[in-house]
Coordinates of C-alpha atoms (C1' of nucleotides) in Angstrom, one line a residue:
Chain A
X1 CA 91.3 116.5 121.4
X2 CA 92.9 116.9 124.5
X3 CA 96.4 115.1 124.8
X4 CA 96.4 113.8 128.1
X5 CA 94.2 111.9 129.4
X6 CA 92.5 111.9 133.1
X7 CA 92.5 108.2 134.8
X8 CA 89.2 107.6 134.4
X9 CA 89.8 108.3 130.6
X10 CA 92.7 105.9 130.9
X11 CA 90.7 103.2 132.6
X12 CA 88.1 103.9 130.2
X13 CA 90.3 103.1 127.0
X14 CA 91.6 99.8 128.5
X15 CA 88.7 98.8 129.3
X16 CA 87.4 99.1 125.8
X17 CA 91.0 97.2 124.7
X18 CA 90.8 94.4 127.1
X19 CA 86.9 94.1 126.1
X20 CA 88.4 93.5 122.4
X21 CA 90.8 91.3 123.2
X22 CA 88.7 89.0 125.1
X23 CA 86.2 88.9 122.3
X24 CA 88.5 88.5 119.8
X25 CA 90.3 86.0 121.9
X26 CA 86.6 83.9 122.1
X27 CA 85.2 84.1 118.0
X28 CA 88.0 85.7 116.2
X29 CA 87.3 88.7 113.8
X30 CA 83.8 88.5 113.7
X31 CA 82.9 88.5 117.1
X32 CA 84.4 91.8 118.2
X33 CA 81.1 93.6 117.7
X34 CA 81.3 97.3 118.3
X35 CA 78.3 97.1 120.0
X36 CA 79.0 94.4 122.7
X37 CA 82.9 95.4 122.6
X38 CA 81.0 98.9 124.0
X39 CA 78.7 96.7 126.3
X40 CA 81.4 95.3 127.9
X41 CA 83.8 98.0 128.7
X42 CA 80.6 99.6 130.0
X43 CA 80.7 102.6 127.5
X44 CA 78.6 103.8 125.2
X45 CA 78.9 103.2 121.1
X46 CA 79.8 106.6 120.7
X47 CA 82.4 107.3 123.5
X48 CA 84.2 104.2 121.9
X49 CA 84.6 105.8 118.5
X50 CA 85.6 108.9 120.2
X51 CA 88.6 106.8 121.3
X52 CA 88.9 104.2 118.1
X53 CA 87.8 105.5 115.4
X54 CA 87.2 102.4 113.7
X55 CA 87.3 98.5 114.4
X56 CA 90.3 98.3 113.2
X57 CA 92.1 100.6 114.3
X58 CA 90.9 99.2 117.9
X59 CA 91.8 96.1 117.0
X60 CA 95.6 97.1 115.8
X61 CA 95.8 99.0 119.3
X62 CA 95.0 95.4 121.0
X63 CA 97.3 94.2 118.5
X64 CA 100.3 96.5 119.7
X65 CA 99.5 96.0 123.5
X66 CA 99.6 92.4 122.7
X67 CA 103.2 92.3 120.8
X68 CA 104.1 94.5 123.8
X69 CA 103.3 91.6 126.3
X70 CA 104.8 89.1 123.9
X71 CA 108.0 90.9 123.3
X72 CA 108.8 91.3 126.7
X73 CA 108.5 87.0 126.8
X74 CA 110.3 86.6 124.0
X75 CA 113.2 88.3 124.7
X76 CA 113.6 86.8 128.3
X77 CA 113.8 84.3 126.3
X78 CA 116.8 84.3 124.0
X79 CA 116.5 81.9 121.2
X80 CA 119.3 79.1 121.5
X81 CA 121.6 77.7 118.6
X82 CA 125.0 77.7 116.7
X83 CA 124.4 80.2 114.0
X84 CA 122.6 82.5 112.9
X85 CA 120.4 80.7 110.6
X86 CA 119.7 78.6 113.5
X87 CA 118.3 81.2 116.0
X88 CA 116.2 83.3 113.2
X89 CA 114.2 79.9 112.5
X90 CA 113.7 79.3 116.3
X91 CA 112.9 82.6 117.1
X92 CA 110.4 82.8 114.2
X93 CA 109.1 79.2 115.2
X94 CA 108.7 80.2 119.0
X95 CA 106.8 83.7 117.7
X96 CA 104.2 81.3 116.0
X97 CA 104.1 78.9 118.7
X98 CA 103.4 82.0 120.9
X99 CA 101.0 82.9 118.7
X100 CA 99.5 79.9 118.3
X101 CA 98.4 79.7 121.6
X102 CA 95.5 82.4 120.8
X103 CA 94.4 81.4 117.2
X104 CA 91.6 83.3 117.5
X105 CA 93.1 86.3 118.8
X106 CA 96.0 86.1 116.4
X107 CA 93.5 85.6 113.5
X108 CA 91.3 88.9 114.4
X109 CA 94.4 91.0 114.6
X110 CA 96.3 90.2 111.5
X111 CA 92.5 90.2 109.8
X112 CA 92.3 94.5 111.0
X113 CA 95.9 94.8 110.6
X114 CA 95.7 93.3 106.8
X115 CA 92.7 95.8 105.9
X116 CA 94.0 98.6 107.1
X117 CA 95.0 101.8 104.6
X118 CA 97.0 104.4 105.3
X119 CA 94.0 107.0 105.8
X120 CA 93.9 106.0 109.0
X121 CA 97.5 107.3 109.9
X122 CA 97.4 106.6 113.5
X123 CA 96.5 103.1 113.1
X124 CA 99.7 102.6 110.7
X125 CA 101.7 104.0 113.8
X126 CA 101.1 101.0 115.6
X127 CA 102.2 98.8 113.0
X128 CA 104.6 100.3 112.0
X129 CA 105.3 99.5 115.7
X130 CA 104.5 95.9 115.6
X131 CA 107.0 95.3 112.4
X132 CA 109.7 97.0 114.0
X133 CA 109.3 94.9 117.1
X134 CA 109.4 91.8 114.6
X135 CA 112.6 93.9 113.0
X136 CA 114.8 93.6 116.0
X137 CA 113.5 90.5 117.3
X138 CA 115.6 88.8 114.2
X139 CA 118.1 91.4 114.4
X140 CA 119.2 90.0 117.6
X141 CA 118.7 86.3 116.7
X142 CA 120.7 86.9 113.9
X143 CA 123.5 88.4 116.2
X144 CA 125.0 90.4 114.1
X145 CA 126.8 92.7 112.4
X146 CA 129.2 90.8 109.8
X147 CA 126.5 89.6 107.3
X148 CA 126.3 93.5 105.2
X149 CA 122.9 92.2 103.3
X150 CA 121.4 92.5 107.0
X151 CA 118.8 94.4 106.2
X152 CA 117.6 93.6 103.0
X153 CA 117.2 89.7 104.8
X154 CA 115.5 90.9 107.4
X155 CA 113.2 92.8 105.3
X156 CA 112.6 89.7 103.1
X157 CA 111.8 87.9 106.4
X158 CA 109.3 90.2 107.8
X159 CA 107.5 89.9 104.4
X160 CA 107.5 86.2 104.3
X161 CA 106.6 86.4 107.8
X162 CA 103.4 88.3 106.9
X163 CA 102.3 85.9 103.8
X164 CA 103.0 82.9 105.6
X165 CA 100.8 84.9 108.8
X166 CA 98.4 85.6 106.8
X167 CA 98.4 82.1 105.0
X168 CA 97.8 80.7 108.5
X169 CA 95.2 82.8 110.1
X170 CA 92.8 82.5 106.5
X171 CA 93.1 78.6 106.7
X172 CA 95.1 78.6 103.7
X173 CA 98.5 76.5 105.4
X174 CA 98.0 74.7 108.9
X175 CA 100.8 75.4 111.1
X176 CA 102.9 72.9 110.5
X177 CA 103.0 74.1 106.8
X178 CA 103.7 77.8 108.4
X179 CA 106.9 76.4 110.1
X180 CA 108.3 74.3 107.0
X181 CA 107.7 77.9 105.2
X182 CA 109.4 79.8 107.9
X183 CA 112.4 77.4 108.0
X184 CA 112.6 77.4 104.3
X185 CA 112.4 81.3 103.3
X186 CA 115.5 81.2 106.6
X187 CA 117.9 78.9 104.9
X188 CA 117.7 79.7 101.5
X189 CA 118.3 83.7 103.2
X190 CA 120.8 83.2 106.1
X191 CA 124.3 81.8 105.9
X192 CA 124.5 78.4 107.5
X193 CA 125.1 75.2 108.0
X194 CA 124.5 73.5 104.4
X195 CA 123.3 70.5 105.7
X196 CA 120.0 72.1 107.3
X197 CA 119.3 74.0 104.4
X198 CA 119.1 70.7 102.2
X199 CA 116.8 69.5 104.6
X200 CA 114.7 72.3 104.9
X201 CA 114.2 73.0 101.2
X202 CA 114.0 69.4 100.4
X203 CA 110.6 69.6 103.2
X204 CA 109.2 72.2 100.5
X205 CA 106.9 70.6 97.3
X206 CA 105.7 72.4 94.8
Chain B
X1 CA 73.0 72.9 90.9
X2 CA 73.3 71.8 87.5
X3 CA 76.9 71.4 85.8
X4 CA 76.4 72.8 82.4
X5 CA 75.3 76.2 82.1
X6 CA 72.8 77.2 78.9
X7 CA 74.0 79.5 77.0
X8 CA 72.0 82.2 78.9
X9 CA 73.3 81.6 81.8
X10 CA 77.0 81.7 80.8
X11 CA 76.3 85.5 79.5
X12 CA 74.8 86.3 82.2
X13 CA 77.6 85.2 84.0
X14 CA 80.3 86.9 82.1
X15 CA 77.4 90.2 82.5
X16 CA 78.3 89.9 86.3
X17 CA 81.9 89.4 86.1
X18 CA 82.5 92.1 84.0
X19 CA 80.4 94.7 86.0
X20 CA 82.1 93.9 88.9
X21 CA 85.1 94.1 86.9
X22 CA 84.2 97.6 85.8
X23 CA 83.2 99.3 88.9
X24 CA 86.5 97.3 90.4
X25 CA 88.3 99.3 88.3
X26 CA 86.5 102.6 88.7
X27 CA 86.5 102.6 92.2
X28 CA 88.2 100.3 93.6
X29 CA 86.6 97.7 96.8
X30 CA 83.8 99.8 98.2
X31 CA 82.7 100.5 94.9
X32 CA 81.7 97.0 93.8
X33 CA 78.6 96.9 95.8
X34 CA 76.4 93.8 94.9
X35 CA 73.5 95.8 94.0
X36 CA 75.2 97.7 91.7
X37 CA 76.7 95.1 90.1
X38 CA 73.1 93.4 89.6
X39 CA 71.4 96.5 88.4
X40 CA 74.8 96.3 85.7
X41 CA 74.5 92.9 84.9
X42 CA 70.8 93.2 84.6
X43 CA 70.4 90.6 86.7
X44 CA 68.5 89.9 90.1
X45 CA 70.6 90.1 93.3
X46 CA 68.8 86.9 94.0
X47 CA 70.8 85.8 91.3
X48 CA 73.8 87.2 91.6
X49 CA 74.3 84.9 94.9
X50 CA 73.3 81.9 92.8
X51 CA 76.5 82.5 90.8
X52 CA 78.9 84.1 93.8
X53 CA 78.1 82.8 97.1
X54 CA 79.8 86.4 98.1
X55 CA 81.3 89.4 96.8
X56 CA 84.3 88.1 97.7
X57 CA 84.2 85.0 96.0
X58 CA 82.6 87.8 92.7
X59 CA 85.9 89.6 92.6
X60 CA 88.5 86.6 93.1
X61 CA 86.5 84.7 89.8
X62 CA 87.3 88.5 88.3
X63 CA 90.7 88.0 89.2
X64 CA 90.7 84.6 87.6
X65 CA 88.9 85.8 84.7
X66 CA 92.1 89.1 84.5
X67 CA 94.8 86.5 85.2
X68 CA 94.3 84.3 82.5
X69 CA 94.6 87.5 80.5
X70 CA 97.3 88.9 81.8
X71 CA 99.4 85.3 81.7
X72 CA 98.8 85.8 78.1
X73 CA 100.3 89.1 77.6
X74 CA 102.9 88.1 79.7
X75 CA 104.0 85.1 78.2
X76 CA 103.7 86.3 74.7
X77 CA 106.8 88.7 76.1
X78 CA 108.9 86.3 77.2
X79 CA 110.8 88.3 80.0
X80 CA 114.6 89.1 78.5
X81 CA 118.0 88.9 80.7
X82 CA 121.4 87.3 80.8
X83 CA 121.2 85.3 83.8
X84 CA 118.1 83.7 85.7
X85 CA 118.1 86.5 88.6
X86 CA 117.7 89.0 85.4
X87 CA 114.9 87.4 84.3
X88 CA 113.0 86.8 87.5
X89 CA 113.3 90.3 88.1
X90 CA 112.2 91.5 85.2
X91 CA 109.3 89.2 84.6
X92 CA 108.3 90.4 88.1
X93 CA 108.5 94.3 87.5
X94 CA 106.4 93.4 84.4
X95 CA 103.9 92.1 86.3
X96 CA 104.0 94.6 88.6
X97 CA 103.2 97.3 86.0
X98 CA 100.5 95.7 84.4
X99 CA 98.9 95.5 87.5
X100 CA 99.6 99.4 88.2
X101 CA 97.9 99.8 84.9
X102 CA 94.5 99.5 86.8
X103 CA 95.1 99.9 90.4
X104 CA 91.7 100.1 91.6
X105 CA 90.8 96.9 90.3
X106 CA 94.0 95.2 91.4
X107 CA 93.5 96.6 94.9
X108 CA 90.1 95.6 94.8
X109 CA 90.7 92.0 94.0
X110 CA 93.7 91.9 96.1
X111 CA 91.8 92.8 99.2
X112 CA 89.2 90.3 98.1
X113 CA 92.0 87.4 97.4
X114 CA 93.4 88.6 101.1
X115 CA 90.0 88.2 102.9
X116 CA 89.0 85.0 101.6
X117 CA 89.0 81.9 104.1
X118 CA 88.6 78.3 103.9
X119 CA 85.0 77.8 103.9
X120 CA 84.4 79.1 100.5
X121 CA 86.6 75.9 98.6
X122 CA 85.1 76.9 95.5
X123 CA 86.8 80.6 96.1
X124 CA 90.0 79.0 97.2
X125 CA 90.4 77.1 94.3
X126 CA 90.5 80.0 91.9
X127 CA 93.0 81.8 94.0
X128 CA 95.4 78.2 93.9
X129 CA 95.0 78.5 89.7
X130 CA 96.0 82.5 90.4
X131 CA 99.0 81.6 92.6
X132 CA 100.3 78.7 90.3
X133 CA 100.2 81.3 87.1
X134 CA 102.5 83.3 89.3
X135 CA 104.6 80.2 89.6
X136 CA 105.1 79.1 86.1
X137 CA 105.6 82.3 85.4
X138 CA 108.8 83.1 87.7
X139 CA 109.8 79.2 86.6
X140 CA 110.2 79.6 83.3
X141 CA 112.0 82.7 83.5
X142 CA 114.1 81.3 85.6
X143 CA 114.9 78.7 83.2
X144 CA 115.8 76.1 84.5
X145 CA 116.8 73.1 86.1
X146 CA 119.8 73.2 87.3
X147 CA 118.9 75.0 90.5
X148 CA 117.9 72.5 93.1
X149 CA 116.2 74.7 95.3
X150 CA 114.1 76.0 92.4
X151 CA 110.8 75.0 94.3
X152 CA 111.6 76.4 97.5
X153 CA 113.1 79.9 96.0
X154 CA 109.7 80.0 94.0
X155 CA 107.6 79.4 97.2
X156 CA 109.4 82.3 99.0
X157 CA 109.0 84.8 95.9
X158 CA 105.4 84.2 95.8
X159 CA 105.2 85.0 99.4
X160 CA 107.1 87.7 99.3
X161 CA 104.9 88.6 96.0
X162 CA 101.6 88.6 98.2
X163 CA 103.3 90.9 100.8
X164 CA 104.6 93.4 98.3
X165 CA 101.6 93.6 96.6
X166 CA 99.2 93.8 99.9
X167 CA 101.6 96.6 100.8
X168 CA 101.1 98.8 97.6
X169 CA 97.5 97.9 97.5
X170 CA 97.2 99.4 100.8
X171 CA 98.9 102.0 100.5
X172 CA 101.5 101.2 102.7
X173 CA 104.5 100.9 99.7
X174 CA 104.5 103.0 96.2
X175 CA 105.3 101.4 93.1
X176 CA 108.9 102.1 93.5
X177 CA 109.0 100.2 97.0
X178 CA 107.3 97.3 95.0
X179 CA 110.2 97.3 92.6
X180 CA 112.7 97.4 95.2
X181 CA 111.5 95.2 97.7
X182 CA 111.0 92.7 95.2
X183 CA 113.9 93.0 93.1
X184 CA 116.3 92.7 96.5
X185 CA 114.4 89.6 97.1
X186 CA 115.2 88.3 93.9
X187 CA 118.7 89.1 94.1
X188 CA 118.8 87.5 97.2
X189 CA 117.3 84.0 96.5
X190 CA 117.9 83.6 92.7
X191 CA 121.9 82.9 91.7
X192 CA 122.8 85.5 89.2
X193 CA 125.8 88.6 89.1
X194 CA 127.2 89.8 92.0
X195 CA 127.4 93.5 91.2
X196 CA 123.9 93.4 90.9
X197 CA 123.1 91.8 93.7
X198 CA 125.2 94.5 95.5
X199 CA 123.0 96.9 94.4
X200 CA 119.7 95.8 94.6
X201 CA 120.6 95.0 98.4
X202 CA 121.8 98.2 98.8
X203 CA 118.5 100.1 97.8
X204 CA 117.3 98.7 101.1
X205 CA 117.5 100.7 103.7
X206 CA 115.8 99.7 107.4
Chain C
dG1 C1' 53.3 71.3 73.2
dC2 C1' 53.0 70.3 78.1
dA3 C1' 53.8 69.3 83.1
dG4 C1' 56.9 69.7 86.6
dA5 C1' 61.4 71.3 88.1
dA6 C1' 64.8 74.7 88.3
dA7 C1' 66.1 79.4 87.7
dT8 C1' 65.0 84.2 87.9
dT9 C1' 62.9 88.3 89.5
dG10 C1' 61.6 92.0 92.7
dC11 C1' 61.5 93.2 97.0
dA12 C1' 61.4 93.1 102.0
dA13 C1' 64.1 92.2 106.0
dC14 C1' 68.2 91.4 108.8
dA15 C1' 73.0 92.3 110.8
dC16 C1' 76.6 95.0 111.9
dG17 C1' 79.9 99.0 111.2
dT18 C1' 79.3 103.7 111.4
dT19 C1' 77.2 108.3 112.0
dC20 C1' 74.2 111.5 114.2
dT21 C1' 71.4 113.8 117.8
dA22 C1' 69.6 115.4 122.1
dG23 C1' 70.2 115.3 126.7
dT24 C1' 73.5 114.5 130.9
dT25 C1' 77.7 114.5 133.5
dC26 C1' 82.5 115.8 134.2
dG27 C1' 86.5 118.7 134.9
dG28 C1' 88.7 123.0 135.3
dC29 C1' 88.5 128.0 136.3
dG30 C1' 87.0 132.3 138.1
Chain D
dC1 C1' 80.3 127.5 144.6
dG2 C1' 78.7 128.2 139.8
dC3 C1' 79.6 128.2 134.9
dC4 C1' 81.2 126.6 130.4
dG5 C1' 82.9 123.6 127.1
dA6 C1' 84.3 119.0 126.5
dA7 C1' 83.2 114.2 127.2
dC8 C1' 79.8 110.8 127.8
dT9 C1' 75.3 108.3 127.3
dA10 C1' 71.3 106.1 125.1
dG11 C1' 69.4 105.3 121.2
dA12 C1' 67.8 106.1 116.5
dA13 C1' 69.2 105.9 111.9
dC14 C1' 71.8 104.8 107.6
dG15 C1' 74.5 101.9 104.2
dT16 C1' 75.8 97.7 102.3
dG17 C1' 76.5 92.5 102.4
dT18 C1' 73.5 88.8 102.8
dT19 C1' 69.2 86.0 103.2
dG20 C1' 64.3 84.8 102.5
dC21 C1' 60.1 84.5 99.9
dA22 C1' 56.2 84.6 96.6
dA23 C1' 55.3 85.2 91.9
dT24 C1' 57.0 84.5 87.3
dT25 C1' 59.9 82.7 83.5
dT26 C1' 62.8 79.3 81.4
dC27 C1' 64.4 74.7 80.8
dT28 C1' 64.0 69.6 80.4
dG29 C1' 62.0 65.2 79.5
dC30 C1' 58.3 63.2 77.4

DNA sequence: GCAGAAATTGCAACACGTTCTAGTTCGGCG
DNA sequence: CGCCGAACTAGAACGTGTTGCAATTTCTGC
């Protein structure tokens, strides 16, 4: 394999990614087709797994162009409130609102990122990406550095983050559920106000 | 459908399930294929999907079918400890070892549990009896009342739970992540010695 | 024990991810 | 320009989950 690649290569290989995306974006999961994701890029079958070499691991890569995009927003964006504990939940709650937007999109890329192993190295790559991006997104909410169990939280977080995720996109919690989770997992992890974390937990029943 | 089974058709359907249990175990996934369970089970695919409307829905009744089993074992040993945190851990790491006992067929019904949706209720409701095990499990070694957040901290460990366990499954974590990752999270949600909570968050680095 | 209903069987067929093949085009180099 | 190897194309083919169907067996009510 050659490392760089010509334009036409270039323009090739985001065709095939935008071609996912907008499939993925229309049916979810099922309806990026390697056939008709190769139909519309205008490429044949094979070319396409010269480039992905599985659906997956095309639909992580859409996945990391994607957090790319949404990163940039978010952070323009810097999430408002008092303390900590406040920001981490609104920054979470604004990543699903974002994400929210494009169920179907969102739904098809946690689907390939939840089935993917690790002998498809390249594919962990990106997310290994996407969780770092997630990583410092609530590393700068949380703003900063006098709480020492920093990382251990934010860790926590990032693996509530993907239950609750993958709760949401397998019709398991509706998103209202995936924000009183959110919020929850927050409080009972991030100093704060005590008042809000009463109110939080006391949203959760059994 | 009829709600009783005859007695033939309740070994038949223990037949399946413990095919599909077997070559869960031997191979993992991929290696439960449906015609191979059949040709197991002496049974008719045909028939097969009269009892599992998938293979999905196969391997998270075989999960069902192992929980109840494992609850046993792990109840009978009831999880020791000084302090609630203690115990949480440790019923937690128990579990985690039984299920690295036979890790193709935890991976295998894992990735089943992980791929399920909605429209398969019948499915769904096996993996609700699977996730409230898990919860009366961490509640009674947690033991007990006094901790007003208890439902809320349980909530979060089970997430946390499916994450960790998605993780090893896929090979993204070893064993000795699992432990980590799950006893920081522990430490950091369940009340219990400082010292250890010191170090269980220091085991976490980025 | 018998008639009709339900369950089971064996097998073909379909869909879609993936692989393979044979021929064609592209890009760099003498 | 002309050549070579890599990249691309069209399409067939394969594996496995899933469905459909006609023939057969088992069950249930009488």
């Amino acid at each position: 394999m050659r490392t760089t690649l010509t334009e036409r290569q270039a323009l090739r290989r985001d065709r095939v990614i935008e071609a996912a995306m907008a499939l993925a974006a229309e049916g979810g999961y099922d309806s990026v087709q390697m056939r008709e994701v190769a139909a519309r890029a205008e490429v044949a079958l094979g070319t396409l797994y010269r480039y992905f070499s599985s659906k997956d691991q095309l639909l992580v890569a859409a996945m990391a162009h994607w957090t790319r995009q949404l990163e940039g927003r978010l952070a323009a964006r810097p999430a408002p409130g008092d303390t900590p504990a406040d920001r981490v939940v609104e920054v979470l709650l604004q990543a699903s609102r974002a994400l929210e937007r494009a169920p179907e999109l969102t739904a098809a890329v946690v689907t390939a990122l939840s089935s993917m192993t690790t002998d498809d190295p390249e594919a962990l790559e990106f997310a290994r990406e996407v969780y770092s991006v997630m990583h410092d997104i609530i590393e700068t909410a949380m703003a900063d550095g006098d709480i020492p169990e920093r990382h251990a939280v934010i860790r926590v977080l990032g693996e509530v983050w993907f239950a609750v995720l993958t709760a949401r996109v397998r019709g398991w919690a509706d998103p209202g559920e995936m924000a009183i989770d959110l919020e929850a997992a927050v409080r009972l992890l991030v100093p704060g106000p005590a008042d809000a974390r009463e109110r939080a937990i006391a949203r959760i029943r059994a």
